[in-house]
Each structure stands twice: as C-alpha cells, then as structure tokens.
Amino acid sequence: AHQLEAGVLPRALEGVQNGSGDALIKALYALSALIRGNLDGRLAFYGAGGVGTAVRFLQTHASNARLLRKALQLVESLAQDEIEGGAG
C-alpha cells in the first residue's frame, strides 16, 4: 500500500487521461500493477473515478489496437480479482 500512500494512483490516472505514447503505456502498466491482486488498490481506483477514466480511455483509443489491448488487460485484471474475491 506504500505506492497508494505515495500518491501514485492519481498520477497514473492522470497519465491515462492526458498522456500519449510511451507515457500512456507506462501509466496503464502502473495502474495495472497497483490494482492487480490488491484490494486496497482496487478500492482506491474505484474511489478515484478509475472506472470512468477507463471507459473514457476505451472510447477515445478504440482505434489503437496496442492501447486497447493494454486497457482491456487492466479491465480483465479488475474483473478477475472481483470474481476471485480476494486481494491475492
């Protein structure tokens, strides 16, 4: 949870909203790392409006296969963690 306390989640969400190129990919990776198997990370993601950010991202970048694949992996990770009901 140290990364959450350090404010990484808001910066990663901002990177997903406003980033481009490699910075955007890195922001997606950071988000994925913060929430995968991490209940506190998922709750912080939900509380920070992460779902809306993800939906807007998918709508905005639907034509970019690479970005779409990374974003869908993030969504898949969220769904899998919710199905499993645990924090890993």
JSON list of N, CA and C in Angstrom, two decimals:
[
{"chain": "A", "resi": 1, "resn": "ALA", "atom": "N", "xyz": [0.82, -1.19, 0.00]},
{"chain": "A", "resi": 1, "resn": "ALA", "atom": "CA", "xyz": [0.00, 0.00, 0.00]},
{"chain": "A", "resi": 1, "resn": "ALA", "atom": "C", "xyz": [0.86, 1.25, 0.00]},
{"chain": "A", "resi": 2, "resn": "HIS", "atom": "N", "xyz": [2.18, 1.06, 0.05]},
{"chain": "A", "resi": 2, "resn": "HIS", "atom": "CA", "xyz": [3.08, 2.22, 0.08]},
{"chain": "A", "resi": 2, "resn": "HIS", "atom": "C", "xyz": [2.91, 3.09, -1.17]},
{"chain": "A", "resi": 3, "resn": "GLN", "atom": "N", "xyz": [2.73, 2.47, -2.33]},
{"chain": "A", "resi": 3, "resn": "GLN", "atom": "CA", "xyz": [2.55, 3.24, -3.56]},
{"chain": "A", "resi": 3, "resn": "GLN", "atom": "C", "xyz": [1.26, 4.06, -3.50]},
{"chain": "A", "resi": 4, "resn": "LEU", "atom": "N", "xyz": [0.24, 3.51, -2.86]},
{"chain": "A", "resi": 4, "resn": "LEU", "atom": "CA", "xyz": [-1.01, 4.25, -2.73]},
{"chain": "A", "resi": 4, "resn": "LEU", "atom": "C", "xyz": [-0.81, 5.46, -1.84]},
{"chain": "A", "resi": 5, "resn": "GLU", "atom": "N", "xyz": [-0.08, 5.28, -0.75]},
{"chain": "A", "resi": 5, "resn": "GLU", "atom": "CA", "xyz": [0.19, 6.39, 0.16]},
{"chain": "A", "resi": 5, "resn": "GLU", "atom": "C", "xyz": [1.05, 7.45, -0.51]},
{"chain": "A", "resi": 6, "resn": "ALA", "atom": "N", "xyz": [1.89, 7.04, -1.44]},
{"chain": "A", "resi": 6, "resn": "ALA", "atom": "CA", "xyz": [2.79, 7.98, -2.12]},
{"chain": "A", "resi": 6, "resn": "ALA", "atom": "C", "xyz": [2.08, 8.75, -3.23]},
{"chain": "A", "resi": 7, "resn": "GLY", "atom": "N", "xyz": [0.80, 8.45, -3.45]},
{"chain": "A", "resi": 7, "resn": "GLY", "atom": "CA", "xyz": [0.05, 9.19, -4.46]},
{"chain": "A", "resi": 7, "resn": "GLY", "atom": "C", "xyz": [0.29, 8.75, -5.89]},
{"chain": "A", "resi": 8, "resn": "VAL", "atom": "N", "xyz": [0.72, 7.51, -6.07]},
{"chain": "A", "resi": 8, "resn": "VAL", "atom": "CA", "xyz": [0.98, 7.01, -7.42]},
{"chain": "A", "resi": 8, "resn": "VAL", "atom": "C", "xyz": [-0.32, 6.85, -8.21]},
{"chain": "A", "resi": 9, "resn": "LEU", "atom": "N", "xyz": [-1.38, 6.41, -7.56]},
{"chain": "A", "resi": 9, "resn": "LEU", "atom": "CA", "xyz": [-2.64, 6.17, -8.27]},
{"chain": "A", "resi": 9, "resn": "LEU", "atom": "C", "xyz": [-3.17, 7.42, -8.97]},
{"chain": "A", "resi": 10, "resn": "PRO", "atom": "N", "xyz": [-3.29, 8.56, -8.30]},
{"chain": "A", "resi": 10, "resn": "PRO", "atom": "CA", "xyz": [-3.79, 9.75, -9.01]},
{"chain": "A", "resi": 10, "resn": "PRO", "atom": "C", "xyz": [-2.89, 10.15, -10.19]},
{"chain": "A", "resi": 11, "resn": "ARG", "atom": "N", "xyz": [-1.58, 10.00, -10.02]},
{"chain": "A", "resi": 11, "resn": "ARG", "atom": "CA", "xyz": [-0.66, 10.34, -11.12]},
{"chain": "A", "resi": 11, "resn": "ARG", "atom": "C", "xyz": [-0.83, 9.37, -12.29]},
{"chain": "A", "resi": 12, "resn": "ALA", "atom": "N", "xyz": [-1.03, 8.10, -11.98]},
{"chain": "A", "resi": 12, "resn": "ALA", "atom": "CA", "xyz": [-1.24, 7.12, -13.05]},
{"chain": "A", "resi": 12, "resn": "ALA", "atom": "C", "xyz": [-2.56, 7.37, -13.77]},
{"chain": "A", "resi": 13, "resn": "LEU", "atom": "N", "xyz": [-3.61, 7.69, -13.02]},
{"chain": "A", "resi": 13, "resn": "LEU", "atom": "CA", "xyz": [-4.89, 8.00, -13.65]},
{"chain": "A", "resi": 13, "resn": "LEU", "atom": "C", "xyz": [-4.77, 9.24, -14.54]},
{"chain": "A", "resi": 14, "resn": "GLU", "atom": "N", "xyz": [-4.05, 10.23, -14.07]},
{"chain": "A", "resi": 14, "resn": "GLU", "atom": "CA", "xyz": [-3.84, 11.43, -14.88]},
{"chain": "A", "resi": 14, "resn": "GLU", "atom": "C", "xyz": [-3.05, 11.10, -16.14]},
{"chain": "A", "resi": 15, "resn": "GLY", "atom": "N", "xyz": [-2.07, 10.23, -16.01]},
{"chain": "A", "resi": 15, "resn": "GLY", "atom": "CA", "xyz": [-1.29, 9.80, -17.16]},
{"chain": "A", "resi": 15, "resn": "GLY", "atom": "C", "xyz": [-2.14, 9.08, -18.19]},
{"chain": "A", "resi": 16, "resn": "VAL", "atom": "N", "xyz": [-3.10, 8.30, -17.72]},
{"chain": "A", "resi": 16, "resn": "VAL", "atom": "CA", "xyz": [-4.01, 7.60, -18.63]},
{"chain": "A", "resi": 16, "resn": "VAL", "atom": "C", "xyz": [-4.93, 8.61, -19.32]},
{"chain": "A", "resi": 17, "resn": "GLN", "atom": "N", "xyz": [-5.36, 9.62, -18.58]},
{"chain": "A", "resi": 17, "resn": "GLN", "atom": "CA", "xyz": [-6.27, 10.63, -19.14]},
{"chain": "A", "resi": 17, "resn": "GLN", "atom": "C", "xyz": [-5.57, 11.55, -20.11]},
{"chain": "A", "resi": 18, "resn": "ASN", "atom": "N", "xyz": [-4.34, 11.96, -19.78]},
{"chain": "A", "resi": 18, "resn": "ASN", "atom": "CA", "xyz": [-3.69, 13.03, -20.53]},
{"chain": "A", "resi": 18, "resn": "ASN", "atom": "C", "xyz": [-2.40, 12.64, -21.24]},
{"chain": "A", "resi": 19, "resn": "GLY", "atom": "N", "xyz": [-1.93, 11.43, -21.01]},
{"chain": "A", "resi": 19, "resn": "GLY", "atom": "CA", "xyz": [-0.65, 11.02, -21.57]},
{"chain": "A", "resi": 19, "resn": "GLY", "atom": "C", "xyz": [-0.76, 10.64, -23.04]},
{"chain": "A", "resi": 20, "resn": "SER", "atom": "N", "xyz": [0.40, 10.44, -23.63]},
{"chain": "A", "resi": 20, "resn": "SER", "atom": "CA", "xyz": [0.46, 9.95, -25.00]},
{"chain": "A", "resi": 20, "resn": "SER", "atom": "C", "xyz": [1.70, 9.09, -25.17]},
{"chain": "A", "resi": 21, "resn": "GLY", "atom": "N", "xyz": [1.68, 8.26, -26.18]},
{"chain": "A", "resi": 21, "resn": "GLY", "atom": "CA", "xyz": [2.84, 7.43, -26.49]},
{"chain": "A", "resi": 21, "resn": "GLY", "atom": "C", "xyz": [3.26, 6.53, -25.34]},
{"chain": "A", "resi": 22, "resn": "ASP", "atom": "N", "xyz": [4.58, 6.48, -25.13]},
{"chain": "A", "resi": 22, "resn": "ASP", "atom": "CA", "xyz": [5.13, 5.61, -24.10]},
{"chain": "A", "resi": 22, "resn": "ASP", "atom": "C", "xyz": [4.66, 5.99, -22.70]},
{"chain": "A", "resi": 23, "resn": "ALA", "atom": "N", "xyz": [4.46, 7.28, -22.45]},
{"chain": "A", "resi": 23, "resn": "ALA", "atom": "CA", "xyz": [3.99, 7.71, -21.13]},
{"chain": "A", "resi": 23, "resn": "ALA", "atom": "C", "xyz": [2.61, 7.13, -20.83]},
{"chain": "A", "resi": 24, "resn": "LEU", "atom": "N", "xyz": [1.79, 7.04, -21.84]},
{"chain": "A", "resi": 24, "resn": "LEU", "atom": "CA", "xyz": [0.45, 6.48, -21.69]},
{"chain": "A", "resi": 24, "resn": "LEU", "atom": "C", "xyz": [0.53, 4.99, -21.37]},
{"chain": "A", "resi": 25, "resn": "ILE", "atom": "N", "xyz": [1.37, 4.27, -22.08]},
{"chain": "A", "resi": 25, "resn": "ILE", "atom": "CA", "xyz": [1.57, 2.84, -21.83]},
{"chain": "A", "resi": 25, "resn": "ILE", "atom": "C", "xyz": [2.09, 2.63, -20.41]},
{"chain": "A", "resi": 26, "resn": "LYS", "atom": "N", "xyz": [3.05, 3.44, -19.98]},
{"chain": "A", "resi": 26, "resn": "LYS", "atom": "CA", "xyz": [3.60, 3.31, -18.63]},
{"chain": "A", "resi": 26, "resn": "LYS", "atom": "C", "xyz": [2.54, 3.58, -17.58]},
{"chain": "A", "resi": 27, "resn": "ALA", "atom": "N", "xyz": [1.67, 4.55, -17.84]},
{"chain": "A", "resi": 27, "resn": "ALA", "atom": "CA", "xyz": [0.59, 4.84, -16.89]},
{"chain": "A", "resi": 27, "resn": "ALA", "atom": "C", "xyz": [-0.36, 3.65, -16.78]},
{"chain": "A", "resi": 28, "resn": "LEU", "atom": "N", "xyz": [-0.66, 3.00, -17.90]},
{"chain": "A", "resi": 28, "resn": "LEU", "atom": "CA", "xyz": [-1.52, 1.81, -17.88]},
{"chain": "A", "resi": 28, "resn": "LEU", "atom": "C", "xyz": [-0.86, 0.69, -17.08]},
{"chain": "A", "resi": 29, "resn": "TYR", "atom": "N", "xyz": [0.44, 0.48, -17.31]},
{"chain": "A", "resi": 29, "resn": "TYR", "atom": "CA", "xyz": [1.17, -0.54, -16.55]},
{"chain": "A", "resi": 29, "resn": "TYR", "atom": "C", "xyz": [1.15, -0.23, -15.06]},
{"chain": "A", "resi": 30, "resn": "ALA", "atom": "N", "xyz": [1.36, 1.04, -14.71]},
{"chain": "A", "resi": 30, "resn": "ALA", "atom": "CA", "xyz": [1.36, 1.43, -13.30]},
{"chain": "A", "resi": 30, "resn": "ALA", "atom": "C", "xyz": [0.00, 1.16, -12.66]},
{"chain": "A", "resi": 31, "resn": "LEU", "atom": "N", "xyz": [-1.07, 1.53, -13.36]},
{"chain": "A", "resi": 31, "resn": "LEU", "atom": "CA", "xyz": [-2.41, 1.26, -12.83]},
{"chain": "A", "resi": 31, "resn": "LEU", "atom": "C", "xyz": [-2.62, -0.23, -12.62]},
{"chain": "A", "resi": 32, "resn": "SER", "atom": "N", "xyz": [-2.24, -0.99, -13.62]},
{"chain": "A", "resi": 32, "resn": "SER", "atom": "CA", "xyz": [-2.42, -2.44, -13.53]},
{"chain": "A", "resi": 32, "resn": "SER", "atom": "C", "xyz": [-1.66, -3.01, -12.33]},
{"chain": "A", "resi": 33, "resn": "ALA", "atom": "N", "xyz": [-0.44, -2.56, -12.13]},
{"chain": "A", "resi": 33, "resn": "ALA", "atom": "CA", "xyz": [0.37, -3.04, -11.02]},
{"chain": "A", "resi": 33, "resn": "ALA", "atom": "C", "xyz": [-0.23, -2.65, -9.67]},
{"chain": "A", "resi": 34, "resn": "LEU", "atom": "N", "xyz": [-0.84, -1.47, -9.61]},
{"chain": "A", "resi": 34, "resn": "LEU", "atom": "CA", "xyz": [-1.43, -1.00, -8.35]},
{"chain": "A", "resi": 34, "resn": "LEU", "atom": "C", "xyz": [-2.70, -1.76, -7.98]},
{"chain": "A", "resi": 35, "resn": "ILE", "atom": "N", "xyz": [-3.45, -2.23, -8.96]},
{"chain": "A", "resi": 35, "resn": "ILE", "atom": "CA", "xyz": [-4.74, -2.83, -8.64]},
{"chain": "A", "resi": 35, "resn": "ILE", "atom": "C", "xyz": [-4.76, -4.35, -8.72]},
{"chain": "A", "resi": 36, "resn": "ARG", "atom": "N", "xyz": [-3.85, -4.95, -9.45]},
{"chain": "A", "resi": 36, "resn": "ARG", "atom": "CA", "xyz": [-3.88, -6.41, -9.63]},
{"chain": "A", "resi": 36, "resn": "ARG", "atom": "C", "xyz": [-3.61, -7.10, -8.30]},
{"chain": "A", "resi": 37, "resn": "GLY", "atom": "N", "xyz": [-4.58, -7.88, -7.84]},
{"chain": "A", "resi": 37, "resn": "GLY", "atom": "CA", "xyz": [-4.42, -8.64, -6.62]},
{"chain": "A", "resi": 37, "resn": "GLY", "atom": "C", "xyz": [-4.31, -7.79, -5.37]},
{"chain": "A", "resi": 38, "resn": "ASN", "atom": "N", "xyz": [-4.78, -6.54, -5.43]},
{"chain": "A", "resi": 38, "resn": "ASN", "atom": "CA", "xyz": [-4.61, -5.61, -4.33]},
{"chain": "A", "resi": 38, "resn": "ASN", "atom": "C", "xyz": [-5.96, -4.95, -4.02]},
{"chain": "A", "resi": 39, "resn": "LEU", "atom": "N", "xyz": [-6.62, -5.44, -3.00]},
{"chain": "A", "resi": 39, "resn": "LEU", "atom": "CA", "xyz": [-7.94, -4.93, -2.65]},
{"chain": "A", "resi": 39, "resn": "LEU", "atom": "C", "xyz": [-7.90, -3.42, -2.37]},
{"chain": "A", "resi": 40, "resn": "ASP", "atom": "N", "xyz": [-6.91, -2.98, -1.60]},
{"chain": "A", "resi": 40, "resn": "ASP", "atom": "CA", "xyz": [-6.80, -1.54, -1.31]},
{"chain": "A", "resi": 40, "resn": "ASP", "atom": "C", "xyz": [-6.61, -0.74, -2.60]},
{"chain": "A", "resi": 41, "resn": "GLY", "atom": "N", "xyz": [-5.81, -1.27, -3.50]},
{"chain": "A", "resi": 41, "resn": "GLY", "atom": "CA", "xyz": [-5.59, -0.60, -4.78]},
{"chain": "A", "resi": 41, "resn": "GLY", "atom": "C", "xyz": [-6.86, -0.52, -5.61]},
{"chain": "A", "resi": 42, "resn": "ARG", "atom": "N", "xyz": [-7.61, -1.61, -5.63]},
{"chain": "A", "resi": 42, "resn": "ARG", "atom": "CA", "xyz": [-8.88, -1.60, -6.38]},
{"chain": "A", "resi": 42, "resn": "ARG", "atom": "C", "xyz": [-9.86, -0.61, -5.77]},
{"chain": "A", "resi": 43, "resn": "LEU", "atom": "N", "xyz": [-9.97, -0.61, -4.45]},
{"chain": "A", "resi": 43, "resn": "LEU", "atom": "CA", "xyz": [-10.89, 0.32, -3.79]},
{"chain": "A", "resi": 43, "resn": "LEU", "atom": "C", "xyz": [-10.49, 1.77, -4.06]},
{"chain": "A", "resi": 44, "resn": "ALA", "atom": "N", "xyz": [-9.19, 2.05, -4.02]},
{"chain": "A", "resi": 44, "resn": "ALA", "atom": "CA", "xyz": [-8.72, 3.40, -4.32]},
{"chain": "A", "resi": 44, "resn": "ALA", "atom": "C", "xyz": [-9.00, 3.76, -5.77]},
{"chain": "A", "resi": 45, "resn": "PHE", "atom": "N", "xyz": [-8.81, 2.80, -6.68]},
{"chain": "A", "resi": 45, "resn": "PHE", "atom": "CA", "xyz": [-9.10, 3.01, -8.11]},
{"chain": "A", "resi": 45, "resn": "PHE", "atom": "C", "xyz": [-10.57, 3.36, -8.30]},
{"chain": "A", "resi": 46, "resn": "TYR", "atom": "N", "xyz": [-11.45, 2.60, -7.67]},
{"chain": "A", "resi": 46, "resn": "TYR", "atom": "CA", "xyz": [-12.89, 2.87, -7.77]},
{"chain": "A", "resi": 46, "resn": "TYR", "atom": "C", "xyz": [-13.22, 4.23, -7.17]},
{"chain": "A", "resi": 47, "resn": "GLY", "atom": "N", "xyz": [-12.66, 4.52, -6.01]},
{"chain": "A", "resi": 47, "resn": "GLY", "atom": "CA", "xyz": [-12.95, 5.77, -5.32]},
{"chain": "A", "resi": 47, "resn": "GLY", "atom": "C", "xyz": [-12.44, 7.01, -6.06]},
{"chain": "A", "resi": 48, "resn": "ALA", "atom": "N", "xyz": [-11.39, 6.83, -6.85]},
{"chain": "A", "resi": 48, "resn": "ALA", "atom": "CA", "xyz": [-10.81, 7.95, -7.60]},
{"chain": "A", "resi": 48, "resn": "ALA", "atom": "C", "xyz": [-11.44, 8.12, -8.97]},
{"chain": "A", "resi": 49, "resn": "GLY", "atom": "N", "xyz": [-12.52, 7.38, -9.23]},
{"chain": "A", "resi": 49, "resn": "GLY", "atom": "CA", "xyz": [-13.17, 7.50, -10.53]},
{"chain": "A", "resi": 49, "resn": "GLY", "atom": "C", "xyz": [-12.47, 6.74, -11.62]},
{"chain": "A", "resi": 50, "resn": "GLY", "atom": "N", "xyz": [-11.73, 5.73, -11.25]},
{"chain": "A", "resi": 50, "resn": "GLY", "atom": "CA", "xyz": [-10.95, 4.96, -12.21]},
{"chain": "A", "resi": 50, "resn": "GLY", "atom": "C", "xyz": [-11.79, 4.26, -13.27]},
{"chain": "A", "resi": 51, "resn": "VAL", "atom": "N", "xyz": [-12.98, 3.81, -12.89]},
{"chain": "A", "resi": 51, "resn": "VAL", "atom": "CA", "xyz": [-13.84, 3.13, -13.87]},
{"chain": "A", "resi": 51, "resn": "VAL", "atom": "C", "xyz": [-14.23, 4.09, -14.99]},
{"chain": "A", "resi": 52, "resn": "GLY", "atom": "N", "xyz": [-14.64, 5.30, -14.61]},
{"chain": "A", "resi": 52, "resn": "GLY", "atom": "CA", "xyz": [-15.00, 6.30, -15.62]},
{"chain": "A", "resi": 52, "resn": "GLY", "atom": "C", "xyz": [-13.81, 6.65, -16.50]},
{"chain": "A", "resi": 53, "resn": "THR", "atom": "N", "xyz": [-12.63, 6.74, -15.88]},
{"chain": "A", "resi": 53, "resn": "THR", "atom": "CA", "xyz": [-11.41, 7.02, -16.65]},
{"chain": "A", "resi": 53, "resn": "THR", "atom": "C", "xyz": [-11.16, 5.89, -17.64]},
{"chain": "A", "resi": 54, "resn": "ALA", "atom": "N", "xyz": [-11.33, 4.65, -17.20]},
{"chain": "A", "resi": 54, "resn": "ALA", "atom": "CA", "xyz": [-11.11, 3.51, -18.08]},
{"chain": "A", "resi": 54, "resn": "ALA", "atom": "C", "xyz": [-12.10, 3.50, -19.23]},
{"chain": "A", "resi": 55, "resn": "VAL", "atom": "N", "xyz": [-13.36, 3.79, -18.95]},
{"chain": "A", "resi": 55, "resn": "VAL", "atom": "CA", "xyz": [-14.38, 3.83, -20.01]},
{"chain": "A", "resi": 55, "resn": "VAL", "atom": "C", "xyz": [-14.05, 4.91, -21.03]},
{"chain": "A", "resi": 56, "resn": "ARG", "atom": "N", "xyz": [-13.70, 6.11, -20.55]},
{"chain": "A", "resi": 56, "resn": "ARG", "atom": "CA", "xyz": [-13.34, 7.19, -21.47]},
{"chain": "A", "resi": 56, "resn": "ARG", "atom": "C", "xyz": [-12.11, 6.83, -22.29]},
{"chain": "A", "resi": 57, "resn": "PHE", "atom": "N", "xyz": [-11.16, 6.17, -21.64]},
{"chain": "A", "resi": 57, "resn": "PHE", "atom": "CA", "xyz": [-9.96, 5.74, -22.35]},
{"chain": "A", "resi": 57, "resn": "PHE", "atom": "C", "xyz": [-10.31, 4.78, -23.48]},
{"chain": "A", "resi": 58, "resn": "LEU", "atom": "N", "xyz": [-11.15, 3.79, -23.16]},
{"chain": "A", "resi": 58, "resn": "LEU", "atom": "CA", "xyz": [-11.54, 2.80, -24.18]},
{"chain": "A", "resi": 58, "resn": "LEU", "atom": "C", "xyz": [-12.28, 3.48, -25.33]},
{"chain": "A", "resi": 59, "resn": "GLN", "atom": "N", "xyz": [-13.11, 4.45, -25.03]},
{"chain": "A", "resi": 59, "resn": "GLN", "atom": "CA", "xyz": [-13.84, 5.16, -26.09]},
{"chain": "A", "resi": 59, "resn": "GLN", "atom": "C", "xyz": [-12.89, 5.99, -26.94]},
{"chain": "A", "resi": 60, "resn": "THR", "atom": "N", "xyz": [-11.94, 6.64, -26.31]},
{"chain": "A", "resi": 60, "resn": "THR", "atom": "CA", "xyz": [-11.03, 7.53, -27.01]},
{"chain": "A", "resi": 60, "resn": "THR", "atom": "C", "xyz": [-10.00, 6.79, -27.85]},
{"chain": "A", "resi": 61, "resn": "HIS", "atom": "N", "xyz": [-9.55, 5.64, -27.37]},
{"chain": "A", "resi": 61, "resn": "HIS", "atom": "CA", "xyz": [-8.45, 4.93, -28.01]},
{"chain": "A", "resi": 61, "resn": "HIS", "atom": "C", "xyz": [-8.89, 3.62, -28.67]},
{"chain": "A", "resi": 62, "resn": "ALA", "atom": "N", "xyz": [-10.15, 3.52, -29.01]},
{"chain": "A", "resi": 62, "resn": "ALA", "atom": "CA", "xyz": [-10.68, 2.27, -29.57]},
{"chain": "A", "resi": 62, "resn": "ALA", "atom": "C", "xyz": [-10.00, 1.88, -30.87]},
{"chain": "A", "resi": 63, "resn": "SER", "atom": "N", "xyz": [-9.45, 2.82, -31.60]},
{"chain": "A", "resi": 63, "resn": "SER", "atom": "CA", "xyz": [-8.84, 2.51, -32.89]},
{"chain": "A", "resi": 63, "resn": "SER", "atom": "C", "xyz": [-7.37, 2.11, -32.77]},
{"chain": "A", "resi": 64, "resn": "ASN", "atom": "N", "xyz": [-6.78, 2.22, -31.58]},
{"chain": "A", "resi": 64, "resn": "ASN", "atom": "CA", "xyz": [-5.38, 1.87, -31.38]},
{"chain": "A", "resi": 64, "resn": "ASN", "atom": "C", "xyz": [-5.31, 0.50, -30.72]},
{"chain": "A", "resi": 65, "resn": "ALA", "atom": "N", "xyz": [-4.99, -0.51, -31.51]},
{"chain": "A", "resi": 65, "resn": "ALA", "atom": "CA", "xyz": [-5.04, -1.89, -31.03]},
{"chain": "A", "resi": 65, "resn": "ALA", "atom": "C", "xyz": [-4.11, -2.12, -29.84]},
{"chain": "A", "resi": 66, "resn": "ARG", "atom": "N", "xyz": [-2.92, -1.54, -29.86]},
{"chain": "A", "resi": 66, "resn": "ARG", "atom": "CA", "xyz": [-1.96, -1.75, -28.77]},
{"chain": "A", "resi": 66, "resn": "ARG", "atom": "C", "xyz": [-2.50, -1.17, -27.47]},
{"chain": "A", "resi": 67, "resn": "LEU", "atom": "N", "xyz": [-2.97, 0.07, -27.50]},
{"chain": "A", "resi": 67, "resn": "LEU", "atom": "CA", "xyz": [-3.51, 0.69, -26.30]},
{"chain": "A", "resi": 67, "resn": "LEU", "atom": "C", "xyz": [-4.78, 0.00, -25.82]},
{"chain": "A", "resi": 68, "resn": "LEU", "atom": "N", "xyz": [-5.60, -0.37, -26.76]},
{"chain": "A", "resi": 68, "resn": "LEU", "atom": "CA", "xyz": [-6.84, -1.07, -26.42]},
{"chain": "A", "resi": 68, "resn": "LEU", "atom": "C", "xyz": [-6.54, -2.39, -25.71]},
{"chain": "A", "resi": 69, "resn": "ARG", "atom": "N", "xyz": [-5.56, -3.12, -26.22]},
{"chain": "A", "resi": 69, "resn": "ARG", "atom": "CA", "xyz": [-5.19, -4.40, -25.61]},
{"chain": "A", "resi": 69, "resn": "ARG", "atom": "C", "xyz": [-4.71, -4.18, -24.17]},
{"chain": "A", "resi": 70, "resn": "LYS", "atom": "N", "xyz": [-3.88, -3.17, -23.94]},
{"chain": "A", "resi": 70, "resn": "LYS", "atom": "CA", "xyz": [-3.37, -2.89, -22.59]},
{"chain": "A", "resi": 70, "resn": "LYS", "atom": "C", "xyz": [-4.52, -2.50, -21.65]},
{"chain": "A", "resi": 71, "resn": "ALA", "atom": "N", "xyz": [-5.42, -1.66, -22.13]},
{"chain": "A", "resi": 71, "resn": "ALA", "atom": "CA", "xyz": [-6.55, -1.23, -21.30]},
{"chain": "A", "resi": 71, "resn": "ALA", "atom": "C", "xyz": [-7.47, -2.40, -20.99]},
{"chain": "A", "resi": 72, "resn": "LEU", "atom": "N", "xyz": [-7.69, -3.26, -21.96]},
{"chain": "A", "resi": 72, "resn": "LEU", "atom": "CA", "xyz": [-8.56, -4.41, -21.71]},
{"chain": "A", "resi": 72, "resn": "LEU", "atom": "C", "xyz": [-7.91, -5.40, -20.75]},
{"chain": "A", "resi": 73, "resn": "GLN", "atom": "N", "xyz": [-6.60, -5.48, -20.75]},
{"chain": "A", "resi": 73, "resn": "GLN", "atom": "CA", "xyz": [-5.91, -6.32, -19.78]},
{"chain": "A", "resi": 73, "resn": "GLN", "atom": "C", "xyz": [-6.13, -5.78, -18.36]},
{"chain": "A", "resi": 74, "resn": "LEU", "atom": "N", "xyz": [-6.14, -4.46, -18.24]},
{"chain": "A", "resi": 74, "resn": "LEU", "atom": "CA", "xyz": [-6.40, -3.84, -16.94]},
{"chain": "A", "resi": 74, "resn": "LEU", "atom": "C", "xyz": [-7.82, -4.16, -16.48]},
{"chain": "A", "resi": 75, "resn": "VAL", "atom": "N", "xyz": [-8.78, -4.02, -17.38]},
{"chain": "A", "resi": 75, "resn": "VAL", "atom": "CA", "xyz": [-10.17, -4.32, -17.06]},
{"chain": "A", "resi": 75, "resn": "VAL", "atom": "C", "xyz": [-10.33, -5.80, -16.72]},
{"chain": "A", "resi": 76, "resn": "GLU", "atom": "N", "xyz": [-9.65, -6.65, -17.47]},
{"chain": "A", "resi": 76, "resn": "GLU", "atom": "CA", "xyz": [-9.70, -8.09, -17.20]},
{"chain": "A", "resi": 76, "resn": "GLU", "atom": "C", "xyz": [-9.14, -8.40, -15.81]},
{"chain": "A", "resi": 77, "resn": "SER", "atom": "N", "xyz": [-8.07, -7.73, -15.44]},
{"chain": "A", "resi": 77, "resn": "SER", "atom": "CA", "xyz": [-7.47, -7.92, -14.12]},
{"chain": "A", "resi": 77, "resn": "SER", "atom": "C", "xyz": [-8.45, -7.52, -13.02]},
{"chain": "A", "resi": 78, "resn": "LEU", "atom": "N", "xyz": [-9.12, -6.40, -13.22]},
{"chain": "A", "resi": 78, "resn": "LEU", "atom": "CA", "xyz": [-10.13, -5.96, -12.25]},
{"chain": "A", "resi": 78, "resn": "LEU", "atom": "C", "xyz": [-11.23, -7.00, -12.11]},
{"chain": "A", "resi": 79, "resn": "ALA", "atom": "N", "xyz": [-11.73, -7.46, -13.24]},
{"chain": "A", "resi": 79, "resn": "ALA", "atom": "CA", "xyz": [-12.82, -8.43, -13.23]},
{"chain": "A", "resi": 79, "resn": "ALA", "atom": "C", "xyz": [-12.39, -9.74, -12.57]},
{"chain": "A", "resi": 80, "resn": "GLN", "atom": "N", "xyz": [-11.20, -10.20, -12.89]},
{"chain": "A", "resi": 80, "resn": "GLN", "atom": "CA", "xyz": [-10.70, -11.46, -12.33]},
{"chain": "A", "resi": 80, "resn": "GLN", "atom": "C", "xyz": [-10.56, -11.34, -10.81]},
{"chain": "A", "resi": 81, "resn": "ASP", "atom": "N", "xyz": [-10.03, -10.22, -10.35]},
{"chain": "A", "resi": 81, "resn": "ASP", "atom": "CA", "xyz": [-9.88, -10.03, -8.91]},
{"chain": "A", "resi": 81, "resn": "ASP", "atom": "C", "xyz": [-11.25, -9.99, -8.22]},
{"chain": "A", "resi": 82, "resn": "GLU", "atom": "N", "xyz": [-12.23, -9.37, -8.87]},
{"chain": "A", "resi": 82, "resn": "GLU", "atom": "CA", "xyz": [-13.57, -9.31, -8.29]},
{"chain": "A", "resi": 82, "resn": "GLU", "atom": "C", "xyz": [-14.20, -10.70, -8.25]},
{"chain": "A", "resi": 83, "resn": "ILE", "atom": "N", "xyz": [-14.00, -11.48, -9.30]},
{"chain": "A", "resi": 83, "resn": "ILE", "atom": "CA", "xyz": [-14.55, -12.84, -9.35]},
{"chain": "A", "resi": 83, "resn": "ILE", "atom": "C", "xyz": [-13.93, -13.70, -8.26]},
{"chain": "A", "resi": 84, "resn": "GLU", "atom": "N", "xyz": [-12.62, -13.58, -8.11]},
{"chain": "A", "resi": 84, "resn": "GLU", "atom": "CA", "xyz": [-11.93, -14.37, -7.12]},
{"chain": "A", "resi": 84, "resn": "GLU", "atom": "C", "xyz": [-12.20, -13.86, -5.70]},
{"chain": "A", "resi": 85, "resn": "GLY", "atom": "N", "xyz": [-12.61, -12.59, -5.61]},
{"chain": "A", "resi": 85, "resn": "GLY", "atom": "CA", "xyz": [-12.99, -12.02, -4.33]},
{"chain": "A", "resi": 85, "resn": "GLY", "atom": "C", "xyz": [-11.87, -11.84, -3.35]},
{"chain": "A", "resi": 86, "resn": "GLY", "atom": "N", "xyz": [-10.65, -11.79, -3.83]},
{"chain": "A", "resi": 86, "resn": "GLY", "atom": "CA", "xyz": [-9.54, -11.66, -2.90]},
{"chain": "A", "resi": 86, "resn": "GLY", "atom": "C", "xyz": [-8.54, -10.63, -3.34]},
{"chain": "A", "resi": 87, "resn": "ALA", "atom": "N", "xyz": [-7.58, -10.45, -2.48]},
{"chain": "A", "resi": 87, "resn": "ALA", "atom": "CA", "xyz": [-6.53, -9.48, -2.75]},
{"chain": "A", "resi": 87, "resn": "ALA", "atom": "C", "xyz": [-5.23, -10.16, -3.13]},
{"chain": "A", "resi": 88, "resn": "GLY", "atom": "N", "xyz": [-5.29, -11.44, -3.47]},
{"chain": "A", "resi": 88, "resn": "GLY", "atom": "CA", "xyz": [-4.11, -12.15, -3.94]},
{"chain": "A", "resi": 88, "resn": "GLY", "atom": "C", "xyz": [-3.26, -12.67, -2.92]}
]
